[in-house]
Short mmCIF file of C-alpha atoms and ligand atoms in Angstrom, two decimals:
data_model
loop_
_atom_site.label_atom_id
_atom_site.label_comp_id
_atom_site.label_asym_id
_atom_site.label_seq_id
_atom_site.Cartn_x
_atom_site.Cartn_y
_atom_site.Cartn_z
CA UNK A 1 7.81 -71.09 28.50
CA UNK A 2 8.90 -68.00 26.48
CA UNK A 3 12.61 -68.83 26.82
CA UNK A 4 12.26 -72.09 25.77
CA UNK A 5 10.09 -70.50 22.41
CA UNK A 6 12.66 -67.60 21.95
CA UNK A 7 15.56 -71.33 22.55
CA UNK A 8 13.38 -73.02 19.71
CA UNK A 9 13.06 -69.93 17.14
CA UNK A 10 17.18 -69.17 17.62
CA UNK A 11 17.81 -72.70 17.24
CA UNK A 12 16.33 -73.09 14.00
CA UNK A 13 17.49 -69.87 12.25
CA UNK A 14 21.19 -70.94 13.42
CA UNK A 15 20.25 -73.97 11.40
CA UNK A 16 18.96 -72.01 8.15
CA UNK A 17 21.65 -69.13 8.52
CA UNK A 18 25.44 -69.82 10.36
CA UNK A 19 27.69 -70.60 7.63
CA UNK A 20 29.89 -74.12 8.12
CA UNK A 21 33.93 -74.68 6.69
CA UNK A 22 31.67 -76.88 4.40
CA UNK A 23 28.59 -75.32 3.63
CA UNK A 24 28.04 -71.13 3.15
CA UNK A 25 25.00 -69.68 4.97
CA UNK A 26 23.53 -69.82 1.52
CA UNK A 27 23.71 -73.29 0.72
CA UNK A 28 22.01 -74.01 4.37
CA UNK A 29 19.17 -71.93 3.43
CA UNK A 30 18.65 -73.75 0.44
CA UNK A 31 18.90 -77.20 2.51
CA UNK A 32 15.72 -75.77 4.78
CA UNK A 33 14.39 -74.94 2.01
CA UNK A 34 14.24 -78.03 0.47
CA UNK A 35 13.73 -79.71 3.56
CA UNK A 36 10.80 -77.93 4.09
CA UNK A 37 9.64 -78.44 0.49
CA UNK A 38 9.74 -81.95 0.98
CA UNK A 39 8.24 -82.58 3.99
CA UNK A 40 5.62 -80.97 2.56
CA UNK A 41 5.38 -83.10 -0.76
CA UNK A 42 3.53 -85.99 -1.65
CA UNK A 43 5.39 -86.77 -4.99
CA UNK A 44 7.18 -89.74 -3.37
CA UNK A 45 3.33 -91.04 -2.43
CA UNK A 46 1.70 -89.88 -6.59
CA UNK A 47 4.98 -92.11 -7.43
CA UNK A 48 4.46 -94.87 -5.52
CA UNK A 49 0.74 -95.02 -6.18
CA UNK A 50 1.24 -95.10 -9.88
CA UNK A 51 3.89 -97.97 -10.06
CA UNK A 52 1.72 -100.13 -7.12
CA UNK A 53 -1.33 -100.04 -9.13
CA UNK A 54 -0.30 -99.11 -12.80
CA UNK A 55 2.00 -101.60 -12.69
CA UNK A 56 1.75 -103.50 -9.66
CA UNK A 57 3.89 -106.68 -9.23
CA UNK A 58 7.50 -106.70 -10.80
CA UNK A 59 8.89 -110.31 -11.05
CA UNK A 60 12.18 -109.77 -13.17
CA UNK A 61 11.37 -110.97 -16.71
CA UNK A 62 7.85 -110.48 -16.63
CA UNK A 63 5.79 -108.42 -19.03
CA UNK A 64 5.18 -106.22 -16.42
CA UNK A 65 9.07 -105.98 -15.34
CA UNK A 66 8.82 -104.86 -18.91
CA UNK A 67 6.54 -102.48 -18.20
CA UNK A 68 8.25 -101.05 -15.17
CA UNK A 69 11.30 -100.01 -16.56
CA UNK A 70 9.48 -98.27 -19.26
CA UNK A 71 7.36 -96.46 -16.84
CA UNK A 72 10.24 -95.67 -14.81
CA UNK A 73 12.15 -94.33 -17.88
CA UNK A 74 8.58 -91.73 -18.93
CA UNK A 75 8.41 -90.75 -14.97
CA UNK A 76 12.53 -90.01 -15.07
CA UNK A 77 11.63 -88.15 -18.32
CA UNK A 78 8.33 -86.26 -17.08
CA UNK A 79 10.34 -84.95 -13.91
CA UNK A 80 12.65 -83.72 -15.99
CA UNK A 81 16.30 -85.09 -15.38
CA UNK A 82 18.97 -84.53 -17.34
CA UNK A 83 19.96 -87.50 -18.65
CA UNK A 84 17.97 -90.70 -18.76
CA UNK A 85 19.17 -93.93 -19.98
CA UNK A 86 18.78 -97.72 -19.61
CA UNK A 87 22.13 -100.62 -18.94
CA UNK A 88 21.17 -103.97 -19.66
CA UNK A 89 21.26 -106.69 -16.48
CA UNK A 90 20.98 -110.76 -17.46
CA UNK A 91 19.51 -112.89 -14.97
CA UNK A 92 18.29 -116.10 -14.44
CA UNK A 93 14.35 -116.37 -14.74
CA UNK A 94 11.63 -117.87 -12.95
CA UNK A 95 8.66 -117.99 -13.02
CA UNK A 96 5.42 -119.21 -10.15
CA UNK A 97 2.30 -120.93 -11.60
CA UNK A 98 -0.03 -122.28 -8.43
CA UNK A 99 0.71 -123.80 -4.87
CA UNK A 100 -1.25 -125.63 -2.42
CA UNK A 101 -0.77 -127.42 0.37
CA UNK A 102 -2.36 -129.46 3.04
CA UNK A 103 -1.74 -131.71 6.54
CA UNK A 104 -3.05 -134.95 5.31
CA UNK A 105 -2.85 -136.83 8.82
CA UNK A 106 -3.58 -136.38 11.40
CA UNK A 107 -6.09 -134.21 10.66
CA UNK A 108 -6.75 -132.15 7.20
CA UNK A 109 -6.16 -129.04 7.39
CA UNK A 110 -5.32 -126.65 4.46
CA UNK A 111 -1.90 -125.11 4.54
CA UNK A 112 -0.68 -121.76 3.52
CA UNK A 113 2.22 -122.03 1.18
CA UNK A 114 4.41 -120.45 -1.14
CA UNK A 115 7.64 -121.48 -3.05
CA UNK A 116 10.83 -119.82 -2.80
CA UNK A 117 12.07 -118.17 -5.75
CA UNK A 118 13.95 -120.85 -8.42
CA UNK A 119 12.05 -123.72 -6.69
CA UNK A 120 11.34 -126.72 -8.96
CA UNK A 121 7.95 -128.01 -9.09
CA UNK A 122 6.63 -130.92 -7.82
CA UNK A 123 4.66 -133.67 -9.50
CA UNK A 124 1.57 -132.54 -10.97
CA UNK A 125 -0.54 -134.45 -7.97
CA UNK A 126 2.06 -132.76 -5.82
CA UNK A 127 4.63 -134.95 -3.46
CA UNK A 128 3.33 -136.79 -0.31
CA UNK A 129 5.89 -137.22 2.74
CA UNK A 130 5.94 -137.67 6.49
CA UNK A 131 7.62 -134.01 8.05
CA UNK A 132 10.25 -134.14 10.16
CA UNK A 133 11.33 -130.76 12.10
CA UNK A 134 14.42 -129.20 12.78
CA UNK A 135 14.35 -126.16 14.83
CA UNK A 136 17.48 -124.71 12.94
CA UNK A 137 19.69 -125.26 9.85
CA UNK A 138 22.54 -126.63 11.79
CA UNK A 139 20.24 -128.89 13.43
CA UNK A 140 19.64 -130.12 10.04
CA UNK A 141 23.32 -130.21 8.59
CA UNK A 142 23.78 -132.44 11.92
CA UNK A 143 20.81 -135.15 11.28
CA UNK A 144 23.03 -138.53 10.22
CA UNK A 145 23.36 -139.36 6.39
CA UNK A 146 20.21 -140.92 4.84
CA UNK A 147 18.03 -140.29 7.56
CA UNK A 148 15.71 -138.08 5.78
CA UNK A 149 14.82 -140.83 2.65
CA UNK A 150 11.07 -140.12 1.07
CA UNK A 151 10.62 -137.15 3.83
CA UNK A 152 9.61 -133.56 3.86
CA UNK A 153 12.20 -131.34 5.86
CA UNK A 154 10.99 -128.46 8.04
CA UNK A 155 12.91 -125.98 9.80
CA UNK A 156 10.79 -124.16 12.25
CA UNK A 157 13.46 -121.37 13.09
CA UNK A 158 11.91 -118.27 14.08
CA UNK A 159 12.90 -114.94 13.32
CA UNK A 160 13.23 -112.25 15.95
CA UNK A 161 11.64 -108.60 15.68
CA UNK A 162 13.83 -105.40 15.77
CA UNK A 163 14.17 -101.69 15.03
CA UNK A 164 17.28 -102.36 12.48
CA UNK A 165 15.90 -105.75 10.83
CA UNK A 166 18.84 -107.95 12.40
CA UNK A 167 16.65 -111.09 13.43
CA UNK A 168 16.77 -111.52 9.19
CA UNK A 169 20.38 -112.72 8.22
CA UNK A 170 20.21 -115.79 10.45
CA UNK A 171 17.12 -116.96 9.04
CA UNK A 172 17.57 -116.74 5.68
CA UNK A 173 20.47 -118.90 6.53
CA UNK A 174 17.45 -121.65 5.94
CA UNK A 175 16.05 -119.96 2.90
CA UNK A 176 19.57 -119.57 1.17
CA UNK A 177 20.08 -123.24 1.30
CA UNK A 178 17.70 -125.31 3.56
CA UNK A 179 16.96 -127.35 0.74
CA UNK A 180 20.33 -128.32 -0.44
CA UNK A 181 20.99 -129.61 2.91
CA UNK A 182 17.92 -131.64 3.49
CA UNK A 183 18.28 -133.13 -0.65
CA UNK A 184 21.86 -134.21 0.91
CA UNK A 185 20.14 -136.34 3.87
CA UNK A 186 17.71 -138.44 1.08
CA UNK A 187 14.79 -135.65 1.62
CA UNK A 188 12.21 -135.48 -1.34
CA UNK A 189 10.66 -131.98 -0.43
CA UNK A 190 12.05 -128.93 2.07
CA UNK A 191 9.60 -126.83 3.72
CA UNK A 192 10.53 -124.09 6.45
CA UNK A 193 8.83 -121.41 8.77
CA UNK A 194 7.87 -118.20 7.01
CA UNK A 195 11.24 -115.52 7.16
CA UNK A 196 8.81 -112.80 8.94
CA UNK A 197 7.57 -111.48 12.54
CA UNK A 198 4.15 -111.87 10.70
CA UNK A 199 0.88 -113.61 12.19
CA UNK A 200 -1.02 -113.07 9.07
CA UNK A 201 -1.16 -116.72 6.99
CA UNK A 202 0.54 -115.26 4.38
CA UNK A 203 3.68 -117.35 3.44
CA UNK A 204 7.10 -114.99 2.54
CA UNK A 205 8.50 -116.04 -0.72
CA UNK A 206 12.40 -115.42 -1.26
CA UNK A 207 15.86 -116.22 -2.52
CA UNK A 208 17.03 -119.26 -2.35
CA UNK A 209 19.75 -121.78 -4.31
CA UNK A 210 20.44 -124.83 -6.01
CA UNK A 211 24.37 -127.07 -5.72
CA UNK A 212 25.37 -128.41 -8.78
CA UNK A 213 25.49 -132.02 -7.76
CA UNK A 214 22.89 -132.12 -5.28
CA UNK A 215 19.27 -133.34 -6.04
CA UNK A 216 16.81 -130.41 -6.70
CA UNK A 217 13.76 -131.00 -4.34
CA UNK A 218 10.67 -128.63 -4.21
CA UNK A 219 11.79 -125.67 -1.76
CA UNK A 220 8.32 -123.59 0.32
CA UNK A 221 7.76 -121.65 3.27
CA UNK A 222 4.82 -121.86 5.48
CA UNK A 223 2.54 -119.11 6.99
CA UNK A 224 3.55 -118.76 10.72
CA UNK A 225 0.59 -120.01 12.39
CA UNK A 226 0.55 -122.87 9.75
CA UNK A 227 4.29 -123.32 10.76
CA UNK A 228 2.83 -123.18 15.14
CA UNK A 229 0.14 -125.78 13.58
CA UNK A 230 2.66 -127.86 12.69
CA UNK A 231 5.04 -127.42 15.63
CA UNK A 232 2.24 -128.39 18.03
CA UNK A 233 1.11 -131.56 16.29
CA UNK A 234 4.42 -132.60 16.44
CA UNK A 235 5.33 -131.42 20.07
CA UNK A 236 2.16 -133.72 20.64
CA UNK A 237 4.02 -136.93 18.97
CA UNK A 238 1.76 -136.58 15.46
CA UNK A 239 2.88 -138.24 12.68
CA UNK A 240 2.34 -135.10 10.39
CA UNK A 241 1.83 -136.07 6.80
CA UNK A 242 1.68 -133.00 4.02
CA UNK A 243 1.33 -133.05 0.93
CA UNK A 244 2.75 -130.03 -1.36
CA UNK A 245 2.10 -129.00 -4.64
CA UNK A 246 4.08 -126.07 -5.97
CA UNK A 247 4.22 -125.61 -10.11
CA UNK A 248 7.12 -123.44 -11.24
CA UNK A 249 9.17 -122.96 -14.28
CA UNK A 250 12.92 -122.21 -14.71
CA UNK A 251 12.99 -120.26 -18.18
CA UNK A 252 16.84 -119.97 -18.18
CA UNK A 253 18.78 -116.47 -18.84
CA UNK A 254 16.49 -113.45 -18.67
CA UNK A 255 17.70 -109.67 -19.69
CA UNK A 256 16.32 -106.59 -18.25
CA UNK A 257 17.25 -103.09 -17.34
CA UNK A 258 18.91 -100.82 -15.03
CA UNK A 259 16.73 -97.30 -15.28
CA UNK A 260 18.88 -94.32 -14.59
CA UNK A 261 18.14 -90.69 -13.99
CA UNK A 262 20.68 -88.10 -13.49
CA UNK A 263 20.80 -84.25 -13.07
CA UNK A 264 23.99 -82.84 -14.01
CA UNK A 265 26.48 -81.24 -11.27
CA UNK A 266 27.35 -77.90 -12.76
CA UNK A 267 31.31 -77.81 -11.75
CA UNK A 268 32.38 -81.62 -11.51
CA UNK A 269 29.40 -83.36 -13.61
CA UNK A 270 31.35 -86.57 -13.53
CA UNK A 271 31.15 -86.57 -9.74
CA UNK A 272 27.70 -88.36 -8.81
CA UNK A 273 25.95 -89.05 -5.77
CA UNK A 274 24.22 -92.48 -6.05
CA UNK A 275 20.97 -92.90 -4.80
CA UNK A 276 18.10 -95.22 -5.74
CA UNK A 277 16.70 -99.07 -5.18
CA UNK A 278 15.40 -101.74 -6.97
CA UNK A 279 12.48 -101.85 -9.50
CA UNK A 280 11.25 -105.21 -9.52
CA UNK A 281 9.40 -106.75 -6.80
CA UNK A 282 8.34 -110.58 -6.12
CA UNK A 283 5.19 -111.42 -7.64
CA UNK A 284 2.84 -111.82 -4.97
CA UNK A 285 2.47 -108.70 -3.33
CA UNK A 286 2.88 -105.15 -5.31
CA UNK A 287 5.98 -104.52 -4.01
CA UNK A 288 5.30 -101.50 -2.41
CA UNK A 289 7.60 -101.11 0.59
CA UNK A 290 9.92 -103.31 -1.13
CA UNK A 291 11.12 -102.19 -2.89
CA UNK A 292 8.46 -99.62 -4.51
CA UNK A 293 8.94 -97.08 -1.88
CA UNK A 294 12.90 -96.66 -1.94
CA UNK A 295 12.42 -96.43 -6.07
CA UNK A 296 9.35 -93.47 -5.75
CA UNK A 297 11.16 -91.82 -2.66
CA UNK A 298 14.79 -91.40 -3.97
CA UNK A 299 13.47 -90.39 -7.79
CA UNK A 300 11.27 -87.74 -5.50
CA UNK A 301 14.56 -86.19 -3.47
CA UNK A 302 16.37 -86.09 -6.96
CA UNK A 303 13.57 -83.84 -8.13
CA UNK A 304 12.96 -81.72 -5.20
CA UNK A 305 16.77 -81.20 -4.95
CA UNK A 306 16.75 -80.16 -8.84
CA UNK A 307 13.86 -77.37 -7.82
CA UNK A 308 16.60 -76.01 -5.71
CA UNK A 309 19.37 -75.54 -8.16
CA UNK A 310 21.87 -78.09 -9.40
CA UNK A 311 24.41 -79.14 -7.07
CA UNK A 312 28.11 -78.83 -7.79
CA UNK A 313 28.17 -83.03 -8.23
CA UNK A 314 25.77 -84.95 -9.60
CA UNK A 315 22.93 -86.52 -8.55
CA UNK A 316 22.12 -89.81 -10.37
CA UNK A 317 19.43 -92.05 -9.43
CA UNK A 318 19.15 -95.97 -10.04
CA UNK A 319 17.07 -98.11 -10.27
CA UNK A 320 18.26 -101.84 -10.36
CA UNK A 321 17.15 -104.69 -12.12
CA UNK A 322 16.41 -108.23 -10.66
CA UNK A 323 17.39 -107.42 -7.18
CA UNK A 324 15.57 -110.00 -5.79
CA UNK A 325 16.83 -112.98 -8.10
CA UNK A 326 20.44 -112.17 -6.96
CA UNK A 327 21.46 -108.13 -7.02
CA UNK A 328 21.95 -109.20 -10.58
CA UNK A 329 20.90 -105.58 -11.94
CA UNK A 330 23.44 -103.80 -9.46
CA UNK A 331 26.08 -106.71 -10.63
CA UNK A 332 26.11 -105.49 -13.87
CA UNK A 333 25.56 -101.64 -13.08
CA UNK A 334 29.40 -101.74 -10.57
CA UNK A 335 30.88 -103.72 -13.56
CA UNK A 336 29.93 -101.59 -16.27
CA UNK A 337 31.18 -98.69 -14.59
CA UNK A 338 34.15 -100.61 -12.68
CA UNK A 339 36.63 -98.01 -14.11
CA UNK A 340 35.04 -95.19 -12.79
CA UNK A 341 34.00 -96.46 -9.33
CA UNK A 342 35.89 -93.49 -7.81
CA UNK A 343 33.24 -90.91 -9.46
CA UNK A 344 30.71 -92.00 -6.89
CA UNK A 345 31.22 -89.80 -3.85
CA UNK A 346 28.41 -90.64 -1.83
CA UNK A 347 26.26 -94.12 -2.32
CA UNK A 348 22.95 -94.61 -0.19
CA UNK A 349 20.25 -97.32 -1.41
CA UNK A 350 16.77 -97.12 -0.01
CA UNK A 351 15.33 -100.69 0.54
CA UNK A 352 14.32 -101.42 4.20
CA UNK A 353 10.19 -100.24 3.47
CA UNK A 354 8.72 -96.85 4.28
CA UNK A 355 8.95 -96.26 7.82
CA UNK A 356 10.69 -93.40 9.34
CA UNK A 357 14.22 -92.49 8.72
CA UNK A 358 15.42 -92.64 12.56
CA UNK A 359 19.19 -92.50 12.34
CA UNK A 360 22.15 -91.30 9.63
CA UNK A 361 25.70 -93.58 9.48
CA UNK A 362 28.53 -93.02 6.97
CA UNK A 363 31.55 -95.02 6.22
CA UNK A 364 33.57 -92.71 4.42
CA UNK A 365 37.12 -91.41 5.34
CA UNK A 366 38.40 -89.18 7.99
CA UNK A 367 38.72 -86.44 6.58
CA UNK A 368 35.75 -85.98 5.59
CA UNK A 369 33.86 -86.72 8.77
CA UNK A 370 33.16 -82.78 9.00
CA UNK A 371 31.13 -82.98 6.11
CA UNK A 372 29.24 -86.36 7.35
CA UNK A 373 28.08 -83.90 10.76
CA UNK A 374 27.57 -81.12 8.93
CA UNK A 375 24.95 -83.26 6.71
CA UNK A 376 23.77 -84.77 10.18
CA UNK A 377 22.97 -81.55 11.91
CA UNK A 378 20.79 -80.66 9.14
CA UNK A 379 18.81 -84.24 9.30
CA UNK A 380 17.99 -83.45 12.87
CA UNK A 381 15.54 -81.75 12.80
CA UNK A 382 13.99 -84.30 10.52
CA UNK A 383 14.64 -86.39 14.09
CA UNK A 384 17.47 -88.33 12.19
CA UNK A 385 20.24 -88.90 14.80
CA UNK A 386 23.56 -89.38 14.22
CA UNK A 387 24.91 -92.55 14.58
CA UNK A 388 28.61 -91.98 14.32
CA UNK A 389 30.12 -95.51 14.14
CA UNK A 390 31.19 -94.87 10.79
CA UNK A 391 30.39 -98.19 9.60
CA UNK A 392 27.52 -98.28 7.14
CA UNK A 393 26.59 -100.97 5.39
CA UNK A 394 24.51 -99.22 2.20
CA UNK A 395 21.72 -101.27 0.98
CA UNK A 396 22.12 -104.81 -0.31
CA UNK A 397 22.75 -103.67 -4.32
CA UNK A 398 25.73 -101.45 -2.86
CA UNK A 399 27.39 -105.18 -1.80
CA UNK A 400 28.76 -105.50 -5.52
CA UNK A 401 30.46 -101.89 -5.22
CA UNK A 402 31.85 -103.09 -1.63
CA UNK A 403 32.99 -105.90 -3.28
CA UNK A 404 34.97 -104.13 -5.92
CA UNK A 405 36.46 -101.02 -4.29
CA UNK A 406 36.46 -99.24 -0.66
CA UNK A 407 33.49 -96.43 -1.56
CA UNK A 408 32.00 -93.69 0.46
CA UNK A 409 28.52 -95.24 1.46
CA UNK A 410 25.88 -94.34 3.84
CA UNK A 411 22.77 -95.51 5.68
CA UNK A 412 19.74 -94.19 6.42
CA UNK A 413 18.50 -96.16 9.22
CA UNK A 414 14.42 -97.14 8.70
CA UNK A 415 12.26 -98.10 11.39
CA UNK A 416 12.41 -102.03 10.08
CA UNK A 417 10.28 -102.85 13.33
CA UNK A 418 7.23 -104.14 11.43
CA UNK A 419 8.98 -104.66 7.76
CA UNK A 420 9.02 -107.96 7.82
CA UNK A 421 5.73 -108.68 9.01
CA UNK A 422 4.82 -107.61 5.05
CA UNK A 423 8.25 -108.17 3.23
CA UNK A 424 7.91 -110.94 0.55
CA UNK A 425 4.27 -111.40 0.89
CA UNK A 426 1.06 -110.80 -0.66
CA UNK A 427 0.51 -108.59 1.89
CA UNK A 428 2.82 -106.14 0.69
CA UNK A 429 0.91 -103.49 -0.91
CA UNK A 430 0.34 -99.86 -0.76
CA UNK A 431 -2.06 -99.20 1.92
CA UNK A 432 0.85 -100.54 4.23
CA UNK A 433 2.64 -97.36 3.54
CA UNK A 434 1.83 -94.03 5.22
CA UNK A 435 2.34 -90.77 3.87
CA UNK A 436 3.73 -88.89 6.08
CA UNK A 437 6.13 -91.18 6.56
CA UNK A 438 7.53 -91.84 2.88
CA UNK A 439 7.81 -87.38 3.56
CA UNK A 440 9.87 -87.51 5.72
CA UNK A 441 11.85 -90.47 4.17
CA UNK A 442 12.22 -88.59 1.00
CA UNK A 443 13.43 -85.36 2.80
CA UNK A 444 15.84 -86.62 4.90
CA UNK A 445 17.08 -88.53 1.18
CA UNK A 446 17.12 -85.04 -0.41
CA UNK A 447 19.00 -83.55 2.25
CA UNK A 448 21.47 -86.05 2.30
CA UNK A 449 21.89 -86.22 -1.42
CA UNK A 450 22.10 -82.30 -1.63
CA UNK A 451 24.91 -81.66 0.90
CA UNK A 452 26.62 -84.70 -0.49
CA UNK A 453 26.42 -83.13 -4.20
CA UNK A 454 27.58 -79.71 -2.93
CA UNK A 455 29.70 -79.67 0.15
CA UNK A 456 32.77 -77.45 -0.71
CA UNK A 457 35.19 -80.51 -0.51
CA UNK A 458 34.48 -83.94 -2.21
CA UNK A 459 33.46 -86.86 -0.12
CA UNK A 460 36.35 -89.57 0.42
CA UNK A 461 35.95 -93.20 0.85
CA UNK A 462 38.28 -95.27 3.70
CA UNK A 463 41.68 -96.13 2.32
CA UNK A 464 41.31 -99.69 0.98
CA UNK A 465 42.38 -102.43 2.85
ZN1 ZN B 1 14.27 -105.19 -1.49
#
């Protein structure tokens, strides 16, 4: 027992102490030290608090979109960064009045709706329509021409649960554009299973699109067990008759903001380490694990790394605009600064909820692979592993800066095992996040960002293709 003590006590003050070809035995203290500072924190938590219920909801456009950025921009300010400043974003905005629903026949039965974002409304006495269902999209694309005339749609797919979220991608498939399909087969409404691993009757809103050319026809989600009710009565031979009422508003071009907080490097200034997420929300939850917790977390590393000392690079924190309309905010921030792509030596965006941190990836070059383990050794006792695929993906407002350039971008892998019981729902709100949890999220950021900002040589993407 005392061996494996004495094993314990040497292998931590190896951590704090031996010097790496990347990092002096200096700079490592100062990593435990702001490791430990961190863990011990609950900034990340006052943060998140105050935009969840200050603000609360964050649907881009709205008054209190408004009010986020400029709550954003005083919080930046009251931490003290360097530099705070704001970069315009244009996006197209929407806006959701009321929903109902119901099964008419055979029995009535109330049903828990919600529209998808950019879904027009439907008559004011709502529209009226036998359901037909379609376990998948393809299913769907394959029903013969016409054969949907004066009916409702429904794609019952169901999405799988998993540590790393990957159950999500095929079924948004449905989301992205169920409803274009089914308006192509004569359909006069589109209706699909909720995009979650919920059993709560909360229906997940989302993104979704119009075709030019195709007729727009009101787009919802059901609540899982509403979208099982429906299943069954089918499975049963029902004639299932719903009618939907949804009342939304397209208000054309909307402009918000990009909130950025830097603190300067103090040799290569123009060098930056991007971290951050995305400030607005969907309306009907508070947005707290999405994307309130990756904004409150990564402005809280940025300031417990500035307690510390300033890194060599910088460290430059943003915040994007009307992520959840279309990454429109990060659009605009990776053209703005399209020349100057090449500045960013370490990108890292923070939008999978609040659960633990459980591995580190990077996808950066080979070279500098010894600075990617150093960084990892130093997450491990945060119980990050290392997952050394080198083949990050970055969150989704780093796919504009993938897009544009090969850049040096990393993941830190969140438990996503019950994110999407809560994602995009009015059940996203603050008491889903705990504490100690969004600690040790926001140390294992700070750490990251740190060494990133001050290894000895700069961070280099893959060559491009
Ligand atoms: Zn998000």
């Amino acid at each position: 027992m005392k061996k494996i003590i004495t094993g314990v006590l040497l292998a931590s003050s190896f951590l704090v102490s031996a010097a790496e070809p990347e990092f002096t035995a200096q700079q490592l203290k100062q990593v435990a030290e702001l490791r430990t500072n961190a863990s011990n924190s609950d900034l990340s938590y006052q943060l998140l608090e105050s935009l969840t219920t200050e603000i609360g909801p964050r649907l881009p456009g709205t008054e209190n979109d408004k009010k986020a950025v400029a709550w954003a921009q005083e919080k930046f300010q009251a931490l003290g960064f360097d530099k705070v400043w704001l970069e315009e974003a244009t996006f197209p905005e929407w806006r959701r009045f009321s929903e109902s629903g119901k099964i008419l026949t055979p029995s009535e039965q109330t049903l828990h709706l919600t529209a998808l974002g950019h879904s027009v409304s439907t008559p004011k006495d709502g529209i009226t329509a036998e359901v037909i269902l379609f376990e998948t999209l393809d299913e769907l694309i394959a029903a013969p021409a016409n054969s949907l005339k004066g009916k409702i749609a429904y794609i019952n797919y169901r999405m799988n649960r998993d540590i790393d979220g990957n159950g999500y991608g095929p079924a948004v498939r449905a989301r992205s554009t169920g409803s274009v399909e089914a308006a192509k087969k004569g359909a006069i409404g589109y209706m699909m299973r909720s995009v979650s691993t919920a059993h709560h009757r909360f229906a997940h809103t989302g993104g979704s699109h119009y075709k030019d050319g195709v007729t727009k026809i009101p787009n919802v989600t059901i609540a899982n067990p509403d979208a099982d009710q429906i299943a069954r009565l089918i499975a049963l031979g029902k004639n299932v008759t719903v009618n939907i009422n949804v009342q939304n508003e397209d208000r054309g071009q909307g402009t918000g903001f990009n909130v950025i907080g830097q603190f300067n490097g103090t040799q290569n200034p123009e060098q930056y380490v991007l971290i951050g997420g995305h400030l607005d929300s969907w309306d009907l939850g508070t947005g707290a694990l999405d994307d309130g917790a990756g904004v409150a977390l990564t402005m809280a590393a940025a300031k417990h790394i500035s307690e510390i000392k300033r890194p060599k690079r910088s460290i430059r924190v943003v915040l994007f605009a009307a992520e959840e309309l279309g990454l429109w905010g990060a659009k605009a921030y990776f053209k703005q600064h399209a020349k100057e792509l090449d500045n960013i030596v370490a990108a890292a965006e923070s939008d999978f909820g609040a659960d633990v941190v459980y591995g580190f990836e990077s996808n950066v070059s080979a070279q500098s692979l010894p600075v990617v383990r150093a960084i990892a050794k130093q997450l491990a006792p945060l119980n990050v592993q290392y997952i050394a695929k080198n083949t990050a993906n970055g969150g989704p407002d780093l796919i504009p800066l993938k897009n544009a350039t090969s850049a040096p971008i990393f993941d830190l892998h969140q438990d996503g095992t019950d994110y999407f019981d809560y994602h995009h729902t009015a059940d996203d709100t603050l008491d889903k996040v705990d504490p100690e949890k969004l600690k040790q999220n926001t140390a294992a950021y700070a750490v990251f960002a740190f060494m990133a900002a001050d290894a000895r040589t700069t961070i280099k993407p893959k060559p491009a293709k």
